[in-house]
Short mmCIF file of C-alpha atoms in Angstrom, two decimals:
data_model
loop_
_atom_site.label_atom_id
_atom_site.label_comp_id
_atom_site.label_asym_id
_atom_site.label_seq_id
_atom_site.Cartn_x
_atom_site.Cartn_y
_atom_site.Cartn_z
CA UNK A 1 0.00 -0.15 -0.18
CA UNK A 2 2.26 3.04 -1.14
CA UNK A 3 -0.85 5.96 -1.49
CA UNK A 4 -2.52 6.49 1.35
CA UNK A 5 -5.66 8.61 1.18
CA UNK A 6 -6.33 11.32 3.19
CA UNK A 7 -9.89 9.85 4.73
CA UNK A 8 -8.14 6.43 5.70
CA UNK A 9 -8.65 5.57 9.19
CA UNK A 10 -5.57 3.15 10.50
CA UNK A 11 -7.83 0.80 12.52
CA UNK A 12 -8.87 -0.43 9.29
CA UNK A 13 -8.71 -4.13 8.83
CA UNK A 14 -6.19 -5.19 6.06
CA UNK A 15 -7.98 -7.06 3.24
CA UNK A 16 -9.53 -3.81 2.70
CA UNK A 17 -7.46 -2.07 -0.34
CA UNK A 18 -7.72 0.15 -2.93
CA UNK A 19 -7.23 -1.93 -5.61
CA UNK A 20 -6.12 1.25 -8.14
CA UNK A 21 -3.01 1.89 -9.13
CA UNK A 22 -3.77 5.35 -9.57
CA UNK A 23 -2.51 8.42 -7.93
CA UNK A 24 -4.61 9.46 -4.83
CA UNK A 25 -6.90 12.46 -6.41
CA UNK A 26 -8.04 10.07 -9.07
CA UNK A 27 -10.58 7.92 -6.86
CA UNK A 28 -13.67 7.04 -8.37
CA UNK A 29 -17.02 7.27 -7.05
CA UNK A 30 -17.20 3.62 -6.55
CA UNK A 31 -13.88 3.22 -4.42
CA UNK A 32 -15.26 5.38 -2.96
CA UNK A 33 -18.50 3.97 -1.59
CA UNK A 34 -16.77 0.64 -0.84
CA UNK A 35 -13.94 2.45 1.53
CA UNK A 36 -17.38 3.84 3.06
CA UNK A 37 -19.29 0.80 2.55
CA UNK A 38 -16.23 -1.13 4.68
CA UNK A 39 -16.73 1.97 7.47
CA UNK A 40 -20.11 1.05 8.65
CA UNK A 41 -18.86 -2.38 9.60
CA UNK A 42 -16.61 -0.60 12.54
CA UNK A 43 -17.70 2.83 12.90
CA UNK A 44 -21.39 3.79 11.55
CA UNK A 45 -21.32 7.30 12.76
CA UNK A 46 -18.76 7.87 11.07
CA UNK A 47 -19.29 6.24 8.12
CA UNK A 48 -22.59 8.36 7.88
CA UNK A 49 -20.65 11.74 8.17
CA UNK A 50 -18.40 10.77 4.77
CA UNK A 51 -21.54 9.13 3.35
CA UNK A 52 -23.29 13.19 3.79
CA UNK A 53 -20.92 14.73 2.58
CA UNK A 54 -20.61 12.86 0.06
CA UNK A 55 -23.68 12.84 -1.51
CA UNK A 56 -25.93 15.98 0.15
CA UNK A 57 -25.06 18.24 -2.15
CA UNK A 58 -26.37 16.67 -5.40
CA UNK A 59 -29.59 15.59 -3.34
CA UNK A 60 -30.38 18.69 -2.11
CA UNK A 61 -30.25 19.72 -4.99
CA UNK A 62 -31.85 17.24 -6.84
CA UNK A 63 -34.40 17.34 -4.32
CA UNK A 64 -34.89 21.19 -4.46
CA UNK A 65 -36.57 20.24 -8.22
CA UNK A 66 -39.94 18.87 -6.65
CA UNK A 67 -40.02 20.31 -3.11
CA UNK A 68 -39.04 24.07 -4.44
CA UNK A 69 -37.57 24.89 -0.93
CA UNK A 70 -34.89 25.07 -0.17
CA UNK A 71 -35.57 24.59 3.52
CA UNK A 72 -37.93 21.23 2.85
CA UNK A 73 -35.76 20.18 0.74
CA UNK A 74 -32.54 19.79 2.96
CA UNK A 75 -34.98 18.10 5.80
CA UNK A 76 -35.80 15.37 3.75
CA UNK A 77 -32.22 14.94 2.81
CA UNK A 78 -31.21 14.85 6.19
CA UNK A 79 -34.27 13.10 7.21
CA UNK A 80 -33.44 10.57 4.35
CA UNK A 81 -29.24 9.76 6.20
CA UNK A 82 -31.44 9.83 9.08
CA UNK A 83 -33.58 6.62 9.05
CA UNK A 84 -29.92 5.39 6.80
CA UNK A 85 -29.02 4.91 9.86
CA UNK A 86 -31.44 4.34 12.66
CA UNK A 87 -32.56 2.29 10.30
CA UNK A 88 -29.30 0.30 10.11
CA UNK A 89 -30.92 0.63 6.13
CA UNK A 90 -26.66 -0.18 5.42
CA UNK A 91 -26.76 -3.33 6.14
CA UNK A 92 -29.63 -4.34 3.78
CA UNK A 93 -29.19 -2.19 0.58
CA UNK A 94 -27.69 -4.40 -2.34
CA UNK A 95 -27.22 -1.84 -4.52
CA UNK A 96 -25.15 1.26 -4.03
CA UNK A 97 -25.50 3.51 -1.51
CA UNK A 98 -25.96 6.62 -3.72
CA UNK A 99 -29.15 4.68 -6.24
CA UNK A 100 -30.88 4.22 -2.12
CA UNK A 101 -30.57 7.90 -1.28
CA UNK A 102 -31.11 8.91 -4.96
CA UNK A 103 -34.14 6.87 -5.40
CA UNK A 104 -35.17 7.36 -1.28
CA UNK A 105 -34.99 11.07 -1.78
CA UNK A 106 -37.13 11.28 -4.56
CA UNK A 107 -39.30 9.23 -2.99
CA UNK A 108 -39.61 11.49 -0.18
CA UNK A 109 -39.97 14.23 -1.81
CA UNK A 110 -43.16 13.15 -4.37
CA UNK A 111 -44.46 12.14 -1.26
CA UNK A 112 -43.95 15.28 -0.04
CA UNK A 113 -45.62 17.13 -3.04
CA UNK A 114 -48.84 14.77 -2.75
CA UNK A 115 -49.36 14.91 1.13
CA UNK A 116 -49.61 19.02 0.52
CA UNK A 117 -51.65 18.65 -2.43
CA UNK A 118 -54.18 17.15 -0.66
CA UNK A 119 -53.44 13.80 -2.46
CA UNK A 120 -53.70 11.08 0.00
CA UNK A 121 -50.92 7.71 -0.61
CA UNK A 122 -52.62 5.27 -1.58
CA UNK A 123 -50.23 2.22 0.21
CA UNK A 124 -49.40 2.98 3.34
CA UNK A 125 -45.93 3.57 2.41
CA UNK A 126 -43.41 3.71 5.29
CA UNK A 127 -41.87 6.37 2.98
CA UNK A 128 -38.77 6.33 4.00
CA UNK A 129 -37.67 2.65 4.26
CA UNK A 130 -37.65 1.26 -0.09
CA UNK A 131 -35.92 -1.93 1.36
CA UNK A 132 -38.93 -3.60 0.53
CA UNK A 133 -39.87 -1.42 -2.54
CA UNK A 134 -37.30 0.20 -4.90
CA UNK A 135 -38.93 2.22 -6.79
CA UNK A 136 -40.03 0.41 -10.70
CA UNK A 137 -38.72 2.08 -13.93
CA UNK A 138 -42.42 3.58 -14.77
CA UNK A 139 -42.17 5.53 -11.22
CA UNK A 140 -38.42 6.25 -12.01
CA UNK A 141 -39.82 8.40 -15.23
CA UNK A 142 -42.87 9.75 -13.26
CA UNK A 143 -41.03 10.85 -10.66
CA UNK A 144 -38.76 13.19 -13.29
CA UNK A 145 -41.34 13.91 -15.41
CA UNK A 146 -43.01 15.13 -11.45
CA UNK A 147 -40.65 17.80 -11.31
CA UNK A 148 -40.55 18.85 -14.71
CA UNK A 149 -44.12 19.39 -14.89
CA UNK A 150 -43.80 21.38 -11.81
CA UNK A 151 -40.72 23.65 -12.97
CA UNK A 152 -42.76 24.00 -16.15
CA UNK A 153 -45.96 25.47 -14.23
CA UNK A 154 -43.65 27.51 -11.92
CA UNK A 155 -42.32 29.80 -15.02
CA UNK A 156 -44.95 29.68 -16.64
CA UNK A 157 -46.84 31.47 -13.58
CA UNK A 158 -46.64 35.00 -14.04
CA UNK A 159 -43.73 37.47 -12.96
CA UNK A 160 -44.54 38.99 -10.22
CA UNK A 161 -46.60 36.31 -9.04
CA UNK A 162 -43.64 33.67 -9.84
CA UNK A 163 -41.19 36.06 -7.80
CA UNK A 164 -43.64 36.33 -4.84
CA UNK A 165 -44.03 32.62 -4.40
CA UNK A 166 -40.17 32.15 -5.09
CA UNK A 167 -39.21 34.16 -2.08
CA UNK A 168 -41.87 32.98 -0.18
CA UNK A 169 -40.71 29.66 -0.68
CA UNK A 170 -38.14 28.44 -2.25
CA UNK A 171 -36.10 31.16 0.01
CA UNK A 172 -38.95 31.06 3.11
CA UNK A 173 -38.69 34.55 3.35
CA UNK A 174 -41.84 36.14 5.26
CA UNK A 175 -44.57 38.42 4.11
CA UNK A 176 -43.20 41.51 4.47
CA UNK A 177 -39.66 41.06 3.81
CA UNK A 178 -41.13 39.83 0.74
CA UNK A 179 -43.59 43.22 0.46
CA UNK A 180 -40.43 45.34 1.26
CA UNK A 181 -38.07 43.40 -1.35
CA UNK A 182 -41.01 43.83 -4.32
CA UNK A 183 -42.29 47.61 -3.02
CA UNK A 184 -45.79 46.25 -3.16
CA UNK A 185 -48.26 45.66 0.03
CA UNK A 186 -48.31 42.58 1.96
CA UNK A 187 -51.48 41.23 0.99
CA UNK A 188 -50.90 41.65 -2.66
CA UNK A 189 -48.24 39.37 -1.70
CA UNK A 190 -50.34 37.17 0.20
CA UNK A 191 -52.86 37.12 -3.05
CA UNK A 192 -49.50 36.08 -5.13
CA UNK A 193 -48.75 33.12 -3.51
CA UNK A 194 -52.52 31.62 -2.77
CA UNK A 195 -52.48 31.69 -7.15
CA UNK A 196 -49.72 30.43 -7.38
CA UNK A 197 -50.28 27.97 -4.76
CA UNK A 198 -53.61 27.18 -6.20
CA UNK A 199 -52.52 26.84 -9.67
CA UNK A 200 -49.86 24.05 -8.47
CA UNK A 201 -52.20 22.23 -6.63
CA UNK A 202 -55.29 22.06 -9.65
CA UNK A 203 -52.04 21.14 -11.89
CA UNK A 204 -50.40 18.27 -10.25
CA UNK A 205 -54.37 16.85 -8.76
CA UNK A 206 -54.36 14.93 -12.74
CA UNK B 1 -28.90 -1.63 -27.95
CA UNK B 2 -31.25 -0.63 -25.22
CA UNK B 3 -28.09 -2.01 -23.27
CA UNK B 4 -25.60 0.82 -23.83
CA UNK B 5 -27.77 3.99 -23.34
CA UNK B 6 -25.49 7.02 -23.64
CA UNK B 7 -25.32 9.62 -20.67
CA UNK B 8 -26.27 12.68 -23.30
CA UNK B 9 -28.62 11.02 -23.56
CA UNK B 10 -29.70 10.86 -20.28
CA UNK B 11 -28.47 13.89 -19.52
CA UNK B 12 -30.98 15.30 -22.15
CA UNK B 13 -33.69 13.14 -20.49
CA UNK B 14 -33.02 15.29 -16.76
CA UNK B 15 -32.85 18.57 -18.46
CA UNK B 16 -36.48 17.51 -19.41
CA UNK B 17 -35.61 17.54 -23.33
CA UNK B 18 -35.91 14.37 -24.04
CA UNK B 19 -38.73 13.12 -26.34
CA UNK B 20 -41.06 10.50 -25.95
CA UNK B 21 -39.58 7.96 -28.03
CA UNK B 22 -36.31 8.09 -26.06
CA UNK B 23 -37.97 8.28 -22.89
CA UNK B 24 -39.69 4.97 -23.69
CA UNK B 25 -36.35 3.85 -25.17
CA UNK B 26 -35.10 5.43 -21.53
CA UNK B 27 -37.51 2.97 -19.71
CA UNK B 28 -36.87 -0.21 -21.51
CA UNK B 29 -32.96 0.60 -20.53
CA UNK B 30 -34.45 0.92 -16.93
CA UNK B 31 -35.63 -2.80 -16.65
CA UNK B 32 -31.99 -3.73 -16.05
CA UNK B 33 -31.01 -3.47 -12.52
CA UNK B 34 -26.91 -2.47 -13.69
CA UNK B 35 -29.05 0.60 -15.43
CA UNK B 36 -30.12 1.73 -12.82
CA UNK B 37 -27.38 1.87 -10.78
CA UNK B 38 -25.78 3.25 -13.93
CA UNK B 39 -29.06 6.02 -13.98
CA UNK B 40 -27.83 7.17 -10.32
CA UNK B 41 -24.63 7.54 -11.03
CA UNK B 42 -25.56 10.14 -14.09
CA UNK B 43 -27.74 11.65 -12.33
CA UNK B 44 -25.32 12.82 -9.47
CA UNK B 45 -23.21 13.86 -12.08
CA UNK B 46 -25.93 16.18 -13.80
CA UNK B 47 -26.92 17.44 -10.64
CA UNK B 48 -22.83 18.27 -9.42
CA UNK B 49 -22.49 20.14 -13.25
CA UNK B 50 -26.20 21.61 -12.76
CA UNK B 51 -26.61 22.38 -9.46
CA UNK B 52 -30.12 24.05 -8.47
CA UNK B 53 -28.92 24.90 -5.04
CA UNK B 54 -25.63 24.53 -3.61
CA UNK B 55 -26.53 24.37 0.64
CA UNK B 56 -24.20 24.49 3.75
CA UNK B 57 -22.73 21.36 3.77
CA UNK B 58 -20.64 21.96 6.88
CA UNK B 59 -23.63 23.19 8.37
CA UNK B 60 -26.06 20.50 7.35
CA UNK B 61 -23.80 18.21 9.07
CA UNK B 62 -23.17 20.02 12.02
CA UNK B 63 -26.98 20.21 12.47
CA UNK B 64 -27.36 16.47 11.84
CA UNK B 65 -25.09 15.11 14.39
CA UNK B 66 -26.88 16.92 16.77
CA UNK B 67 -29.93 15.17 15.96
CA UNK B 68 -28.26 11.96 15.60
CA UNK B 69 -25.85 12.55 19.31
CA UNK B 70 -30.01 13.75 20.75
CA UNK B 71 -31.60 10.90 19.97
CA UNK B 72 -29.67 8.56 19.94
CA UNK B 73 -27.36 8.80 22.75
CA UNK B 74 -28.60 9.19 26.48
CA UNK B 75 -25.53 10.90 27.55
CA UNK B 76 -26.06 14.14 27.21
CA UNK B 77 -26.47 17.14 30.03
CA UNK B 78 -30.44 18.47 31.38
CA UNK B 79 -31.55 21.12 30.18
CA UNK B 80 -30.04 22.14 26.34
CA UNK B 81 -31.61 24.92 25.01
CA UNK B 82 -29.86 25.08 21.67
CA UNK B 83 -30.13 27.59 18.66
CA UNK B 84 -30.43 25.45 15.43
CA UNK B 85 -32.86 24.67 12.46
CA UNK B 86 -34.17 21.58 15.40
CA UNK B 87 -34.85 24.12 17.97
CA UNK B 88 -34.72 27.23 17.35
CA UNK B 89 -37.17 28.04 20.56
CA UNK B 90 -35.42 27.15 23.96
CA UNK B 91 -35.94 29.73 26.23
CA UNK B 92 -32.75 30.97 28.08
CA UNK B 93 -31.88 28.79 31.34
CA UNK B 94 -33.07 31.99 33.96
CA UNK B 95 -36.42 32.25 32.52
CA UNK B 96 -37.29 28.24 32.73
CA UNK B 97 -35.51 28.15 36.56
CA UNK B 98 -37.67 30.65 37.53
CA UNK B 99 -40.80 29.53 35.94
CA UNK B 100 -39.72 26.00 37.08
CA UNK B 101 -39.74 26.92 40.93
CA UNK B 102 -43.49 28.71 40.35
CA UNK B 103 -45.38 25.78 38.31
CA UNK B 104 -43.62 23.22 41.17
CA UNK B 105 -44.99 25.96 43.71
CA UNK B 106 -48.23 26.49 42.30
CA UNK B 107 -49.29 23.19 41.90
CA UNK B 108 -47.59 20.95 44.36
CA UNK B 109 -47.33 20.71 47.79
CA UNK B 110 -44.83 20.69 49.93
CA UNK B 111 -43.75 16.84 50.10
CA UNK B 112 -43.87 16.94 46.33
CA UNK B 113 -40.86 19.67 46.32
CA UNK B 114 -38.64 18.35 48.95
CA UNK B 115 -39.41 14.79 47.79
CA UNK B 116 -39.73 14.29 43.86
CA UNK B 117 -38.15 16.00 40.79
CA UNK B 118 -40.37 17.87 38.26
CA UNK B 119 -39.19 19.19 34.77
CA UNK B 120 -41.96 20.88 32.65
CA UNK B 121 -42.20 22.33 29.58
CA UNK B 122 -44.17 25.53 28.98
CA UNK B 123 -46.87 26.56 25.95
CA UNK B 124 -44.90 25.49 23.00
CA UNK B 125 -41.81 24.45 24.21
CA UNK B 126 -39.98 21.19 23.68
CA UNK B 127 -37.24 20.36 25.88
CA UNK B 128 -34.99 17.13 26.90
CA UNK B 129 -34.16 15.70 30.04
CA UNK B 130 -31.29 13.27 31.53
CA UNK B 131 -32.50 11.12 34.54
CA UNK B 132 -30.44 9.85 37.55
CA UNK B 133 -30.07 6.68 35.24
CA UNK B 134 -29.09 8.10 32.12
CA UNK B 135 -32.08 7.89 30.53
CA UNK B 136 -33.13 10.38 28.01
CA UNK B 137 -36.33 12.64 27.92
CA UNK B 138 -38.10 14.64 25.86
CA UNK B 139 -41.21 16.34 26.91
CA UNK B 140 -43.44 17.82 24.95
CA UNK B 141 -44.73 21.49 25.19
CA UNK B 142 -47.07 21.92 28.08
CA UNK B 143 -46.17 18.80 30.40
CA UNK B 144 -45.10 17.77 33.35
CA UNK B 145 -42.57 14.15 34.20
CA UNK B 146 -42.17 13.70 38.18
CA UNK B 147 -39.14 11.44 39.09
CA UNK B 148 -38.24 10.77 42.94
CA UNK B 149 -35.21 13.34 43.96
CA UNK B 150 -33.86 10.36 45.74
CA UNK B 151 -32.99 6.77 45.21
CA UNK B 152 -34.41 7.08 41.60
CA UNK B 153 -33.16 3.73 40.20
CA UNK B 154 -32.45 1.99 43.57
CA UNK B 155 -35.43 -0.47 43.88
CA UNK B 156 -37.47 1.11 40.70
CA UNK B 157 -37.76 3.56 38.67
CA UNK B 158 -41.44 5.30 38.68
CA UNK B 159 -41.90 8.45 36.91
CA UNK B 160 -45.13 10.12 36.69
CA UNK B 161 -46.27 12.04 33.61
CA UNK B 162 -48.69 14.76 32.69
CA UNK B 163 -49.20 15.73 28.70
CA UNK B 164 -46.27 13.80 26.38
CA UNK B 165 -42.95 12.81 25.98
CA UNK B 166 -40.63 10.34 24.16
CA UNK B 167 -38.99 8.18 26.54
CA UNK B 168 -35.23 6.82 25.93
CA UNK B 169 -34.49 3.97 28.78
CA UNK B 170 -31.40 2.50 29.04
CA UNK B 171 -32.10 -1.24 29.91
CA UNK B 172 -29.87 -1.58 34.04
CA UNK B 173 -27.58 -4.95 34.40
CA UNK B 174 -30.46 -5.93 37.12
CA UNK B 175 -33.06 -5.91 34.43
CA UNK B 176 -34.94 -2.57 36.04
CA UNK B 177 -38.00 -2.33 35.95
CA UNK B 178 -39.10 1.64 35.06
CA UNK B 179 -42.51 2.45 34.79
CA UNK B 180 -44.29 5.93 33.66
CA UNK B 181 -47.43 6.44 35.80
CA UNK B 182 -49.88 8.70 34.36
CA UNK B 183 -52.96 10.67 35.87
CA UNK B 184 -55.08 7.74 34.05
CA UNK B 185 -55.68 4.26 34.80
CA UNK B 186 -52.48 3.15 32.84
CA UNK B 187 -49.03 2.65 33.69
CA UNK B 188 -46.30 1.83 31.47
CA UNK B 189 -43.79 -0.89 32.20
CA UNK B 190 -40.41 -1.25 30.22
CA UNK B 191 -36.50 -2.56 30.72
CA UNK B 192 -34.94 -0.78 28.13
CA UNK B 193 -35.94 0.90 24.90
CA UNK B 194 -37.52 3.85 23.10
CA UNK B 195 -41.12 4.91 23.30
CA UNK B 196 -44.26 7.95 23.74
CA UNK B 197 -46.37 8.41 26.59
CA UNK B 198 -49.08 10.44 26.03
CA UNK B 199 -52.04 11.59 28.73
CA UNK B 200 -54.23 14.76 28.62
CA UNK B 201 -58.19 15.52 29.06
CA UNK B 202 -58.41 11.50 29.78
CA UNK B 203 -56.65 10.54 26.68
CA UNK B 204 -53.97 8.04 26.93
CA UNK B 205 -51.44 6.38 24.62
CA UNK B 206 -48.71 4.90 24.04
CA UNK B 207 -46.37 4.29 21.09
CA UNK B 208 -43.48 2.22 20.40
CA UNK B 209 -40.71 3.08 18.57
CA UNK B 210 -37.73 0.34 19.94
CA UNK B 211 -38.29 -2.36 22.29
CA UNK B 212 -40.99 -3.73 24.17
CA UNK B 213 -43.65 -2.45 26.79
CA UNK B 214 -46.59 -3.83 29.68
CA UNK B 215 -48.85 -1.35 29.36
CA UNK B 216 -50.77 -2.19 33.08
CA UNK B 217 -54.52 -0.92 32.99
CA UNK B 218 -57.36 -0.79 35.57
CA UNK B 219 -61.16 -0.48 34.56
CA UNK B 220 -63.86 -1.76 36.63
CA UNK B 221 -61.73 -2.93 39.34
CA UNK B 222 -60.16 -5.31 36.07
CA UNK B 223 -56.58 -5.26 35.98
CA UNK B 224 -55.20 -5.88 32.09
CA UNK B 225 -51.93 -6.14 30.58
CA UNK B 226 -51.44 -5.71 27.48
CA UNK B 227 -47.78 -6.28 25.30
CA UNK B 228 -47.30 -3.63 23.31
CA UNK B 229 -44.99 -4.41 19.87
CA UNK B 230 -42.68 -1.52 18.27
CA UNK B 231 -45.23 0.34 15.04
CA UNK B 232 -47.67 -0.53 18.02
CA UNK B 233 -50.07 2.30 19.33
CA UNK B 234 -52.12 1.81 21.78
CA UNK B 235 -55.08 4.37 22.61
CA UNK B 236 -56.69 4.57 25.54
CA UNK B 237 -59.36 6.09 26.94
CA UNK B 238 -60.80 6.88 31.12
CA UNK B 239 -63.97 6.93 30.36
CA UNK B 240 -64.76 2.74 30.71
CA UNK B 241 -63.93 2.08 26.74
CA UNK B 242 -61.59 -0.91 26.08
CA UNK B 243 -58.71 0.21 25.24
CA UNK B 244 -57.60 -0.04 21.40
CA UNK B 245 -54.41 -1.43 19.81
CA UNK B 246 -53.28 -0.79 16.42
CA UNK B 247 -50.10 -2.36 14.19
CA UNK B 248 -47.52 -0.94 12.38
CA UNK B 249 -48.60 2.53 12.28
CA UNK B 250 -46.36 5.64 11.75
CA UNK B 251 -44.50 5.72 14.06
CA UNK B 252 -41.89 8.33 13.00
CA UNK B 253 -44.64 11.01 12.80
CA UNK B 254 -45.71 11.04 15.96
CA UNK B 255 -42.58 11.36 17.05
CA UNK B 256 -42.15 14.90 14.49
CA UNK B 257 -42.78 16.98 17.45
CA UNK B 258 -39.56 16.82 19.17
CA UNK B 259 -38.56 18.77 16.27
CA UNK B 260 -41.09 21.38 17.01
CA UNK B 261 -43.08 19.69 13.72
CA UNK B 262 -46.53 18.41 13.16
CA UNK B 263 -47.71 15.45 11.19
CA UNK B 264 -51.42 15.08 9.96
CA UNK B 265 -52.74 12.92 8.49
CA UNK B 266 -56.15 13.00 6.44
CA UNK B 267 -56.82 14.71 10.35
CA UNK B 268 -59.68 16.67 10.78
CA UNK B 269 -59.26 20.49 11.59
CA UNK B 270 -61.31 20.40 14.94
CA UNK B 271 -58.46 18.10 16.18
CA UNK B 272 -55.74 19.97 14.87
CA UNK B 273 -57.16 23.02 17.35
CA UNK B 274 -57.27 20.54 19.77
CA UNK B 275 -53.47 20.22 19.58
CA UNK B 276 -52.71 23.12 18.83
CA UNK B 277 -54.87 24.42 22.28
CA UNK B 278 -53.19 21.06 24.24
CA UNK B 279 -49.30 22.81 22.63
CA UNK B 280 -49.72 26.54 21.97
CA UNK B 281 -52.62 27.08 24.77
CA UNK B 282 -54.22 29.38 22.00
CA UNK B 283 -57.91 29.15 21.07
CA UNK B 284 -59.31 28.88 18.16
CA UNK B 285 -62.30 29.50 16.54
CA UNK B 286 -63.51 28.19 13.31
CA UNK B 287 -66.64 29.78 11.74
CA UNK B 288 -67.17 28.38 9.10
CA UNK B 289 -69.39 25.24 9.18
CA UNK B 290 -67.68 24.23 5.94
CA UNK B 291 -64.27 24.64 7.50
CA UNK B 292 -65.12 22.48 10.42
CA UNK B 293 -65.24 19.47 8.31
CA UNK B 294 -61.80 20.19 6.96
CA UNK B 295 -59.34 17.64 7.36
CA UNK B 296 -55.29 18.63 6.99
CA UNK B 297 -52.48 16.76 5.53
CA UNK B 298 -49.37 17.04 5.29
CA UNK B 299 -46.09 18.26 7.49
CA UNK B 300 -45.74 21.21 9.07
CA UNK B 301 -42.46 23.05 10.85
CA UNK B 302 -43.60 25.40 13.62
CA UNK B 303 -42.29 27.22 16.95
CA UNK B 304 -45.59 29.05 17.24
CA UNK B 305 -49.41 28.87 16.59
CA UNK B 306 -48.95 31.60 14.23
CA UNK B 307 -46.27 29.86 12.09
CA UNK B 308 -48.96 26.65 12.53
CA UNK B 309 -51.83 28.78 10.86
CA UNK B 310 -49.55 30.44 8.28
CA UNK B 311 -48.99 27.83 6.77
CA UNK B 312 -52.70 26.65 7.05
CA UNK B 313 -54.02 29.55 5.78
CA UNK B 314 -51.59 29.19 2.72
CA UNK B 315 -52.59 25.71 2.00
CA UNK B 316 -56.09 25.72 1.66
CA UNK B 317 -57.97 29.17 1.92
CA UNK B 318 -57.94 30.31 5.10
CA UNK B 319 -57.73 33.41 6.64
CA UNK B 320 -57.02 34.24 9.82
CA UNK B 321 -58.27 36.85 12.18
CA UNK B 322 -57.91 37.88 15.83
CA UNK B 323 -61.06 38.82 17.44
CA UNK B 324 -61.02 39.89 21.17
CA UNK B 325 -58.16 38.15 21.30
CA UNK B 326 -59.37 34.47 20.19
CA UNK B 327 -57.86 33.57 17.08
CA UNK B 328 -60.91 32.78 14.15
CA UNK B 329 -60.19 30.36 10.91
CA UNK B 330 -62.70 31.62 7.86
CA UNK B 331 -62.70 30.45 4.99
CA UNK B 332 -61.61 32.62 1.61
CA UNK B 333 -63.94 32.75 -0.94
#
């Protein structure tokens, strides 16, 4: 073992090895996950920390396309990681952790929207735990269709309406802050947001 | 052919510019597990190249680690007043100490003060405590927990709860039972496990996350013991109604209050308002008959009454008014 990537802890068993002879900067994602997988055997909290650092950004970026709120996107991703650790899902997952995490975040983001729009879910789905029911190809496509539909709907809102909606929802700004920023009254802000939500809800009901 | 889709096609697809033909191809391609792996690898790459937003990972990680240590390790100090997304509304220690003293003095006789220690939360407050045996309790708003000052853990571990709390009980080496007593006819007996107990206004429930609890009930002079397993919710009404045990419940939702979150599953608005009264102490009145039938669905984060009601107002076309110190909800026509 010539190279020692910064992340390796000295306590790892000798049977584990990076099978690449390349320089330490070119470790591919697959190897990073392999490393984390081993880490789960000895130190789950540390392993989850590494997993978190590895995938948090792209997961949040992906989630926000569905829920259109930075705060909620971060909450969902955090919940998925939390459940991953708490239910020891790392022992049950047959795919890569990446696949599980992305599939789980997509599923939960969709479930969140469905709940917001007033649709009750038909199955009693333990949303956070996908170990028993990985999404089918059709479902995978439906998730993408959903977030793309939402993006289209938001883009079709009137400019002022869209601005107010994004400030409230995406940036989690308070109404009076939005009113100040856009130089309109609080009542107008309320009206814009109500309209935006109503439009989204109506379109997504179908 | 469908085994070899290029990354480019997937990127086009993720940008929403794929044709129906291409989508069909992708769906077929996804039927192979290997390709699903490849798909998610490309999703990650796409998100990294075209991020919709870039969060502060360090801050998020810190909060996440805090959350893990809060809920899994019962080795924390008493009276935490954290500042972070999960405990935004902690009060200062001085205020808490003062209010604790006042509340203890007004609610319990002198003997109670000497022999029992009472942990109490105000409206809208969620706090974590640790008992002498290292078991930890998260007390929901408007609740109180009484524990013996002396000898807790020597012979038995008994506490008294009014309101709602989530328990993380440590299993002792000599299998000492931990018992939660409530004003109702039930007490909850465990060895070491994670569950929550709710006891307000004649209604008692026990919700179990992990482990096993025994609930002892006395009704009509008959004693009954019910075993509660993970995922179960046991509901008991003091008014002589038979206890109801439900399995496979979304127990996670029932602990959402620990993070100041409220989860409703098609809950009648009237029940939601009852919950608001218990948690925040606010009286909310519904004016329209139509609104009284409304059901609430969703997960809301709120540290006070206004935040929660505003979230409803946004979602359900409701107007919020204040009339003579009461909050009134009306439908917007």
